[in-house]
Amino acid sequence: MKLGILGGTFDPIHLGHLIIAEEAMSSLGLDRVLFVPAGDPWMKADTTITPKQHRLAMVLAAVGDNPKFKVSPSELERFGPSYTVETLEEFKEDYGLQTELFFIIGADALMDFGRWSQPERVLELCTLAVVGRPAQEEPDLSALESSLPGIRKRVAMVDDVAIGVSATDIRERVAEGRSIRYLVPPTVETYIQEHGLYKEKR
Ligand code: ATP
């Protein structure tokens, strides 16, 4: 089996996330994509993050109608910072050696890859399925290769879908009273309204 994993803060989940998961699935022939909300995203340690129960509820509401999209609370249940390497080790154990793991990431997140915990081990455990992001330059694989030899062979580029939606933009729009219709699934829009999320500017 080919298993895609999309980790993120999902604060909130938006159509960009769903579209890159779908595109990775079709272009790399994945059987399923697991959405993994980060419990304590150490890369965003300096920002306020919405409590995990809301972020998880929005992810569940967003993917519920797609039988190939599943949600794993793995990182939410673990204590301490959410390191991808630990999540991948856990999935490798749960799904067995027959399952090939593909970690789906935006080009912006790839450029930080050298700062991740145990990047060499991450590359042993999975292929990075990299998706271009508007306003983001093509990832400089040669620069990454010099600090992490072999990374190029472990990167699969996903066809560019160029969706310029970000969670930051959604939060700002809600705080300013602007519409987020069509940028998030209707279930997520309703959840945000009902729970009064993102009213304060961060
Ligand atoms: P924020 O604006 O709060 O930083 P975000 O929209 O980047 O959030 P995350 O939950 O941090 O959302 O993203 C999870 C993963 O999805 C990351 O690898 C990120 O690069 C990728 N991603 C998010 N939105 C897009 C998009 N529009 N196009 C391509 N990749 C995306």
PDB file of C-alpha atoms and ligand atoms in Angstrom:
ATOM      1  CA  MET A   1       0.000   0.000   0.000  1.00  0.00           C
ATOM      2  CA  LYS A   2       1.085   3.578  -0.654  1.00  0.00           C
ATOM      3  CA  LEU A   3       0.100   5.787   2.256  1.00  0.00           C
ATOM      4  CA  GLY A   4       0.161   9.588   2.055  1.00  0.00           C
ATOM      5  CA  ILE A   5       0.578  11.557   5.267  1.00  0.00           C
ATOM      6  CA  LEU A   6      -0.305  15.231   5.489  1.00  0.00           C
ATOM      7  CA  GLY A   7       0.862  16.759   8.736  1.00  0.00           C
ATOM      8  CA  GLY A   8      -0.053  20.311   9.617  1.00  0.00           C
ATOM      9  CA  THR A   9      -1.282  22.718  12.230  1.00  0.00           C
ATOM     10  CA  PHE A  10      -4.615  22.898  10.392  1.00  0.00           C
ATOM     11  CA  ASP A  11      -5.512  26.157  12.114  1.00  0.00           C
ATOM     12  CA  PRO A  12      -7.861  25.904  10.260  1.00  0.00           C
ATOM     13  CA  ILE A  13      -7.819  23.205   7.571  1.00  0.00           C
ATOM     14  CA  HIS A  14      -8.610  24.791   4.177  1.00  0.00           C
ATOM     15  CA  LEU A  15      -9.139  23.876   0.540  1.00  0.00           C
ATOM     16  CA  GLY A  16      -5.402  24.143  -0.166  1.00  0.00           C
ATOM     17  CA  HIS A  17      -4.803  21.182   2.163  1.00  0.00           C
ATOM     18  CA  LEU A  18      -7.582  19.102   0.598  1.00  0.00           C
ATOM     19  CA  ILE A  19      -6.474  19.892  -2.929  1.00  0.00           C
ATOM     20  CA  ILE A  20      -2.804  19.024  -2.329  1.00  0.00           C
ATOM     21  CA  ALA A  21      -3.840  15.736  -0.674  1.00  0.00           C
ATOM     22  CA  GLU A  22      -6.033  14.878  -3.657  1.00  0.00           C
ATOM     23  CA  GLU A  23      -3.352  15.890  -6.150  1.00  0.00           C
ATOM     24  CA  ALA A  24      -0.646  13.881  -4.342  1.00  0.00           C
ATOM     25  CA  MET A  25      -2.985  10.901  -4.279  1.00  0.00           C
ATOM     26  CA  SER A  26      -3.691  10.989  -7.995  1.00  0.00           C
ATOM     27  CA  SER A  27      -0.228  11.952  -9.219  1.00  0.00           C
ATOM     28  CA  LEU A  28       1.660   9.454  -7.012  1.00  0.00           C
ATOM     29  CA  GLY A  29      -0.987   6.710  -7.034  1.00  0.00           C
ATOM     30  CA  LEU A  30      -1.510   6.773  -3.267  1.00  0.00           C
ATOM     31  CA  ASP A  31      -4.173   4.511  -1.789  1.00  0.00           C
ATOM     32  CA  ARG A  32      -5.082   6.738   1.110  1.00  0.00           C
ATOM     33  CA  VAL A  33      -4.083   9.996   2.795  1.00  0.00           C
ATOM     34  CA  LEU A  34      -3.856  10.348   6.565  1.00  0.00           C
ATOM     35  CA  PHE A  35      -4.305  13.881   7.915  1.00  0.00           C
ATOM     36  CA  VAL A  36      -2.228  14.316  11.064  1.00  0.00           C
ATOM     37  CA  PRO A  37      -2.910  17.470  13.086  1.00  0.00           C
ATOM     38  CA  ALA A  38       0.154  18.594  15.055  1.00  0.00           C
ATOM     39  CA  GLY A  39      -0.233  18.561  18.818  1.00  0.00           C
ATOM     40  CA  ASP A  40       2.511  20.984  19.696  1.00  0.00           C
ATOM     41  CA  PRO A  41       4.033  22.327  16.461  1.00  0.00           C
ATOM     42  CA  TRP A  42       7.518  23.338  17.620  1.00  0.00           C
ATOM     43  CA  MET A  43       8.154  25.245  14.360  1.00  0.00           C
ATOM     44  CA  LYS A  44       5.339  27.608  15.360  1.00  0.00           C
ATOM     45  CA  ALA A  45       6.351  27.885  19.029  1.00  0.00           C
ATOM     46  CA  ASP A  46       6.193  31.688  18.936  1.00  0.00           C
ATOM     47  CA  THR A  47       2.557  31.856  17.754  1.00  0.00           C
ATOM     48  CA  THR A  48      -0.761  31.283  19.489  1.00  0.00           C
ATOM     49  CA  ILE A  49      -2.468  28.141  18.269  1.00  0.00           C
ATOM     50  CA  THR A  50      -6.133  27.169  18.537  1.00  0.00           C
ATOM     51  CA  PRO A  51      -6.774  24.356  21.072  1.00  0.00           C
ATOM     52  CA  LYS A  52      -6.291  20.938  19.565  1.00  0.00           C
ATOM     53  CA  GLN A  53      -9.875  19.752  20.012  1.00  0.00           C
ATOM     54  CA  HIS A  54     -11.093  22.486  17.644  1.00  0.00           C
ATOM     55  CA  ARG A  55      -8.370  21.835  15.058  1.00  0.00           C
ATOM     56  CA  LEU A  56      -9.108  18.097  15.145  1.00  0.00           C
ATOM     57  CA  ALA A  57     -12.874  18.650  14.886  1.00  0.00           C
ATOM     58  CA  MET A  58     -12.384  20.868  11.814  1.00  0.00           C
ATOM     59  CA  VAL A  59     -10.137  18.280  10.125  1.00  0.00           C
ATOM     60  CA  LEU A  60     -12.712  15.547  10.810  1.00  0.00           C
ATOM     61  CA  ALA A  61     -15.489  17.774   9.445  1.00  0.00           C
ATOM     62  CA  ALA A  62     -13.447  18.565   6.323  1.00  0.00           C
ATOM     63  CA  VAL A  63     -12.465  15.047   5.282  1.00  0.00           C
ATOM     64  CA  GLY A  64     -15.563  13.150   6.423  1.00  0.00           C
ATOM     65  CA  ASP A  65     -17.075  12.812   2.957  1.00  0.00           C
ATOM     66  CA  ASN A  66     -13.963  11.273   1.353  1.00  0.00           C
ATOM     67  CA  PRO A  67     -13.475   7.566   2.126  1.00  0.00           C
ATOM     68  CA  LYS A  68      -9.799   7.795   1.050  1.00  0.00           C
ATOM     69  CA  PHE A  69      -9.011  10.558   3.535  1.00  0.00           C
ATOM     70  CA  LYS A  70      -8.539   9.513   7.177  1.00  0.00           C
ATOM     71  CA  VAL A  71      -7.494  11.410  10.287  1.00  0.00           C
ATOM     72  CA  SER A  72      -4.902  10.279  12.816  1.00  0.00           C
ATOM     73  CA  PRO A  73      -4.887  11.844  16.303  1.00  0.00           C
ATOM     74  CA  SER A  74      -1.405  10.343  16.871  1.00  0.00           C
ATOM     75  CA  GLU A  75       0.433  13.645  17.420  1.00  0.00           C
ATOM     76  CA  LEU A  76      -2.396  15.077  19.518  1.00  0.00           C
ATOM     77  CA  GLU A  77      -2.168  12.165  21.925  1.00  0.00           C
ATOM     78  CA  ARG A  78       1.599  12.328  22.316  1.00  0.00           C
ATOM     79  CA  PHE A  79       3.161  14.490  24.997  1.00  0.00           C
ATOM     80  CA  GLY A  80       5.671  17.173  23.995  1.00  0.00           C
ATOM     81  CA  PRO A  81       6.675  18.635  20.632  1.00  0.00           C
ATOM     82  CA  SER A  82       5.300  16.986  17.475  1.00  0.00           C
ATOM     83  CA  TYR A  83       8.288  15.558  15.636  1.00  0.00           C
ATOM     84  CA  THR A  84       7.494  14.055  12.242  1.00  0.00           C
ATOM     85  CA  VAL A  85      10.185  11.411  12.701  1.00  0.00           C
ATOM     86  CA  GLU A  86       8.300   9.933  15.674  1.00  0.00           C
ATOM     87  CA  THR A  87       5.024   9.960  13.757  1.00  0.00           C
ATOM     88  CA  LEU A  88       6.624   8.166  10.805  1.00  0.00           C
ATOM     89  CA  GLU A  89       8.230   5.544  13.094  1.00  0.00           C
ATOM     90  CA  GLU A  90       4.809   4.922  14.618  1.00  0.00           C
ATOM     91  CA  PHE A  91       3.066   4.544  11.246  1.00  0.00           C
ATOM     92  CA  LYS A  92       5.850   2.283   9.937  1.00  0.00           C
ATOM     93  CA  GLU A  93       5.260   0.023  12.925  1.00  0.00           C
ATOM     94  CA  ASP A  94       1.452   0.151  12.642  1.00  0.00           C
ATOM     95  CA  TYR A  95       1.223  -0.360   8.873  1.00  0.00           C
ATOM     96  CA  GLY A  96       4.179  -2.712   8.426  1.00  0.00           C
ATOM     97  CA  LEU A  97       7.126  -2.778   6.041  1.00  0.00           C
ATOM     98  CA  GLN A  98       4.909  -3.440   3.005  1.00  0.00           C
ATOM     99  CA  THR A  99       3.460   0.054   3.288  1.00  0.00           C
ATOM    100  CA  GLU A 100       5.339   2.838   1.531  1.00  0.00           C
ATOM    101  CA  LEU A 101       5.023   6.195   3.289  1.00  0.00           C
ATOM    102  CA  PHE A 102       4.772   9.527   1.437  1.00  0.00           C
ATOM    103  CA  PHE A 103       4.967  12.654   3.548  1.00  0.00           C
ATOM    104  CA  ILE A 104       3.152  15.453   1.708  1.00  0.00           C
ATOM    105  CA  ILE A 105       4.605  18.917   2.255  1.00  0.00           C
ATOM    106  CA  GLY A 106       4.382  22.353   0.714  1.00  0.00           C
ATOM    107  CA  ALA A 107       7.532  23.815  -0.819  1.00  0.00           C
ATOM    108  CA  ASP A 108       7.665  26.374   2.022  1.00  0.00           C
ATOM    109  CA  ALA A 109       7.864  23.632   4.640  1.00  0.00           C
ATOM    110  CA  LEU A 110      10.510  21.758   2.610  1.00  0.00           C
ATOM    111  CA  MET A 111      12.906  24.692   2.834  1.00  0.00           C
ATOM    112  CA  ASP A 112      12.908  24.260   6.652  1.00  0.00           C
ATOM    113  CA  PHE A 113      13.563  20.541   6.367  1.00  0.00           C
ATOM    114  CA  GLY A 114      17.205  20.756   7.478  1.00  0.00           C
ATOM    115  CA  ARG A 115      15.998  22.041  10.884  1.00  0.00           C
ATOM    116  CA  TRP A 116      13.679  19.098  11.501  1.00  0.00           C
ATOM    117  CA  SER A 117      14.499  16.486  14.101  1.00  0.00           C
ATOM    118  CA  GLN A 118      16.540  13.616  12.540  1.00  0.00           C
ATOM    119  CA  PRO A 119      16.066  14.612   8.891  1.00  0.00           C
ATOM    120  CA  GLU A 120      18.231  11.682   7.665  1.00  0.00           C
ATOM    121  CA  ARG A 121      15.972   9.208   9.464  1.00  0.00           C
ATOM    122  CA  VAL A 122      12.876  10.931   8.032  1.00  0.00           C
ATOM    123  CA  LEU A 123      14.300  10.345   4.546  1.00  0.00           C
ATOM    124  CA  GLU A 124      14.836   6.663   5.329  1.00  0.00           C
ATOM    125  CA  LEU A 125      11.252   6.308   6.479  1.00  0.00           C
ATOM    126  CA  CYS A 126       9.409   8.134   3.708  1.00  0.00           C
ATOM    127  CA  THR A 127       9.438   9.849   0.340  1.00  0.00           C
ATOM    128  CA  LEU A 128       8.736  13.577   0.539  1.00  0.00           C
ATOM    129  CA  ALA A 129       5.846  14.456  -1.761  1.00  0.00           C
ATOM    130  CA  VAL A 130       6.506  18.129  -2.414  1.00  0.00           C
ATOM    131  CA  VAL A 131       3.817  20.496  -3.638  1.00  0.00           C
ATOM    132  CA  GLY A 132       4.601  23.942  -5.042  1.00  0.00           C
ATOM    133  CA  ARG A 133       2.970  26.883  -3.357  1.00  0.00           C
ATOM    134  CA  PRO A 134       2.175  30.221  -4.989  1.00  0.00           C
ATOM    135  CA  ALA A 135       4.527  33.026  -3.935  1.00  0.00           C
ATOM    136  CA  GLN A 136       7.046  30.328  -3.079  1.00  0.00           C
ATOM    137  CA  GLU A 137      10.065  29.780  -5.262  1.00  0.00           C
ATOM    138  CA  GLU A 138      10.815  26.315  -6.623  1.00  0.00           C
ATOM    139  CA  PRO A 139      12.551  24.419  -3.825  1.00  0.00           C
ATOM    140  CA  ASP A 140      16.320  24.605  -4.184  1.00  0.00           C
ATOM    141  CA  LEU A 141      17.098  20.891  -4.031  1.00  0.00           C
ATOM    142  CA  SER A 142      20.815  21.434  -4.730  1.00  0.00           C
ATOM    143  CA  ALA A 143      21.139  23.561  -1.582  1.00  0.00           C
ATOM    144  CA  LEU A 144      19.305  20.926   0.441  1.00  0.00           C
ATOM    145  CA  GLU A 145      21.401  18.177  -1.149  1.00  0.00           C
ATOM    146  CA  SER A 146      24.622  19.756   0.119  1.00  0.00           C
ATOM    147  CA  SER A 147      23.451  19.543   3.737  1.00  0.00           C
ATOM    148  CA  LEU A 148      21.481  16.309   3.304  1.00  0.00           C
ATOM    149  CA  PRO A 149      23.120  14.138   0.641  1.00  0.00           C
ATOM    150  CA  GLY A 150      20.577  11.845  -1.003  1.00  0.00           C
ATOM    151  CA  ILE A 151      17.524  14.014  -0.348  1.00  0.00           C
ATOM    152  CA  ARG A 152      16.927  14.538  -4.070  1.00  0.00           C
ATOM    153  CA  LYS A 153      16.271  10.824  -4.543  1.00  0.00           C
ATOM    154  CA  ARG A 154      13.707  10.905  -1.752  1.00  0.00           C
ATOM    155  CA  VAL A 155      11.692  13.817  -3.180  1.00  0.00           C
ATOM    156  CA  ALA A 156       8.737  13.322  -5.509  1.00  0.00           C
ATOM    157  CA  MET A 157       7.377  16.533  -6.971  1.00  0.00           C
ATOM    158  CA  VAL A 158       3.589  16.637  -7.146  1.00  0.00           C
ATOM    159  CA  ASP A 159       2.014  18.423 -10.114  1.00  0.00           C
ATOM    160  CA  ASP A 160       1.639  22.066  -9.254  1.00  0.00           C
ATOM    161  CA  VAL A 161      -1.909  23.047  -8.429  1.00  0.00           C
ATOM    162  CA  ALA A 162      -1.087  26.603  -7.319  1.00  0.00           C
ATOM    163  CA  ILE A 163      -3.699  27.210  -4.669  1.00  0.00           C
ATOM    164  CA  GLY A 164      -2.909  30.471  -2.921  1.00  0.00           C
ATOM    165  CA  VAL A 165      -4.945  29.762   0.224  1.00  0.00           C
ATOM    166  CA  SER A 166      -3.269  29.803   3.625  1.00  0.00           C
ATOM    167  CA  ALA A 167      -4.539  29.336   7.171  1.00  0.00           C
ATOM    168  CA  THR A 168      -3.018  32.724   8.043  1.00  0.00           C
ATOM    169  CA  ASP A 169      -5.194  34.379   5.403  1.00  0.00           C
ATOM    170  CA  ILE A 170      -8.318  32.562   6.639  1.00  0.00           C
ATOM    171  CA  ARG A 171      -7.700  33.666  10.248  1.00  0.00           C
ATOM    172  CA  GLU A 172      -7.162  37.274   9.142  1.00  0.00           C
ATOM    173  CA  ARG A 173     -10.305  37.235   7.046  1.00  0.00           C
ATOM    174  CA  VAL A 174     -12.451  35.971   9.934  1.00  0.00           C
ATOM    175  CA  ALA A 175     -10.950  38.583  12.289  1.00  0.00           C
ATOM    176  CA  GLU A 176     -11.779  41.297   9.747  1.00  0.00           C
ATOM    177  CA  GLY A 177     -15.315  39.974   9.187  1.00  0.00           C
ATOM    178  CA  ARG A 178     -14.575  39.039   5.576  1.00  0.00           C
ATOM    179  CA  SER A 179     -15.959  35.963   3.823  1.00  0.00           C
ATOM    180  CA  ILE A 180     -14.165  32.608   3.890  1.00  0.00           C
ATOM    181  CA  ARG A 181     -16.816  30.900   1.781  1.00  0.00           C
ATOM    182  CA  TYR A 182     -15.230  28.639  -0.872  1.00  0.00           C
ATOM    183  CA  LEU A 183     -11.856  28.822   0.905  1.00  0.00           C
ATOM    184  CA  VAL A 184     -12.795  26.179   3.487  1.00  0.00           C
ATOM    185  CA  PRO A 185     -15.396  23.398   3.255  1.00  0.00           C
ATOM    186  CA  PRO A 186     -18.898  24.534   4.359  1.00  0.00           C
ATOM    187  CA  THR A 187     -18.680  22.236   7.419  1.00  0.00           C
ATOM    188  CA  VAL A 188     -15.506  24.022   8.550  1.00  0.00           C
ATOM    189  CA  GLU A 189     -17.026  27.457   7.916  1.00  0.00           C
ATOM    190  CA  THR A 190     -20.010  26.504  10.099  1.00  0.00           C
ATOM    191  CA  TYR A 191     -17.722  25.124  12.832  1.00  0.00           C
ATOM    192  CA  ILE A 192     -15.693  28.357  12.903  1.00  0.00           C
ATOM    193  CA  GLN A 193     -18.892  30.431  13.172  1.00  0.00           C
ATOM    194  CA  GLU A 194     -20.513  28.255  15.832  1.00  0.00           C
ATOM    195  CA  HIS A 195     -17.425  28.244  18.049  1.00  0.00           C
ATOM    196  CA  GLY A 196     -16.512  31.885  17.466  1.00  0.00           C
ATOM    197  CA  LEU A 197     -12.963  31.001  16.359  1.00  0.00           C
ATOM    198  CA  TYR A 198     -10.445  33.508  14.945  1.00  0.00           C
ATOM    199  CA  LYS A 199     -12.402  36.619  15.991  1.00  0.00           C
ATOM    200  CA  GLU A 200      -9.314  38.168  17.540  1.00  0.00           C
ATOM    201  CA  LYS A 201      -6.455  39.289  15.323  1.00  0.00           C
ATOM    202  CA  ARG A 202      -3.230  37.477  16.249  1.00  0.00           C
TER     203      ARG A 202
HETATM  204  P1  ATP B   1      -0.241  28.984   8.240  1.00  0.00           P
HETATM  205  O1  ATP B   1      -0.718  30.002   7.224  1.00  0.00           O
HETATM  206  O2  ATP B   1      -0.905  29.123   9.589  1.00  0.00           O
HETATM  207  O3  ATP B   1       1.277  28.866   8.338  1.00  0.00           O
HETATM  208  P2  ATP B   1      -0.738  26.776   6.378  1.00  0.00           P
HETATM  209  O4  ATP B   1      -1.866  27.230   5.518  1.00  0.00           O
HETATM  210  O5  ATP B   1       0.642  26.789   5.808  1.00  0.00           O
HETATM  211  O6  ATP B   1      -0.783  27.548   7.762  1.00  0.00           O
HETATM  212  P3  ATP B   1      -0.284  24.223   7.723  1.00  0.00           P
HETATM  213  O7  ATP B   1      -1.285  23.480   8.531  1.00  0.00           O
HETATM  214  O8  ATP B   1       0.847  24.811   8.434  1.00  0.00           O
HETATM  215  O9  ATP B   1      -1.127  25.330   6.896  1.00  0.00           O
HETATM  216  O10 ATP B   1       0.201  23.359   6.475  1.00  0.00           O
HETATM  217  C1  ATP B   1       0.372  21.977   6.471  1.00  0.00           C
HETATM  218  C2  ATP B   1       1.102  21.587   5.204  1.00  0.00           C
HETATM  219  O11 ATP B   1       0.327  21.953   4.053  1.00  0.00           O
HETATM  220  C3  ATP B   1       2.462  22.294   5.024  1.00  0.00           C
HETATM  221  O12 ATP B   1       3.370  21.368   4.459  1.00  0.00           O
HETATM  222  C4  ATP B   1       2.156  23.421   4.053  1.00  0.00           C
HETATM  223  O13 ATP B   1       3.293  23.779   3.298  1.00  0.00           O
HETATM  224  C5  ATP B   1       1.110  22.757   3.164  1.00  0.00           C
HETATM  225  N1  ATP B   1       0.195  23.720   2.540  1.00  0.00           N
HETATM  226  C6  ATP B   1      -0.763  24.461   3.143  1.00  0.00           C
HETATM  227  N2  ATP B   1      -1.429  25.229   2.262  1.00  0.00           N
HETATM  228  C7  ATP B   1      -0.889  24.968   1.041  1.00  0.00           C
HETATM  229  C8  ATP B   1      -1.136  25.455  -0.290  1.00  0.00           C
HETATM  230  N3  ATP B   1      -2.066  26.379  -0.516  1.00  0.00           N
HETATM  231  N4  ATP B   1      -0.378  24.959  -1.312  1.00  0.00           N
HETATM  232  C9  ATP B   1       0.604  24.016  -1.057  1.00  0.00           C
HETATM  233  N5  ATP B   1       0.884  23.523   0.173  1.00  0.00           N
HETATM  234  C10 ATP B   1       0.163  23.984   1.214  1.00  0.00           C
END
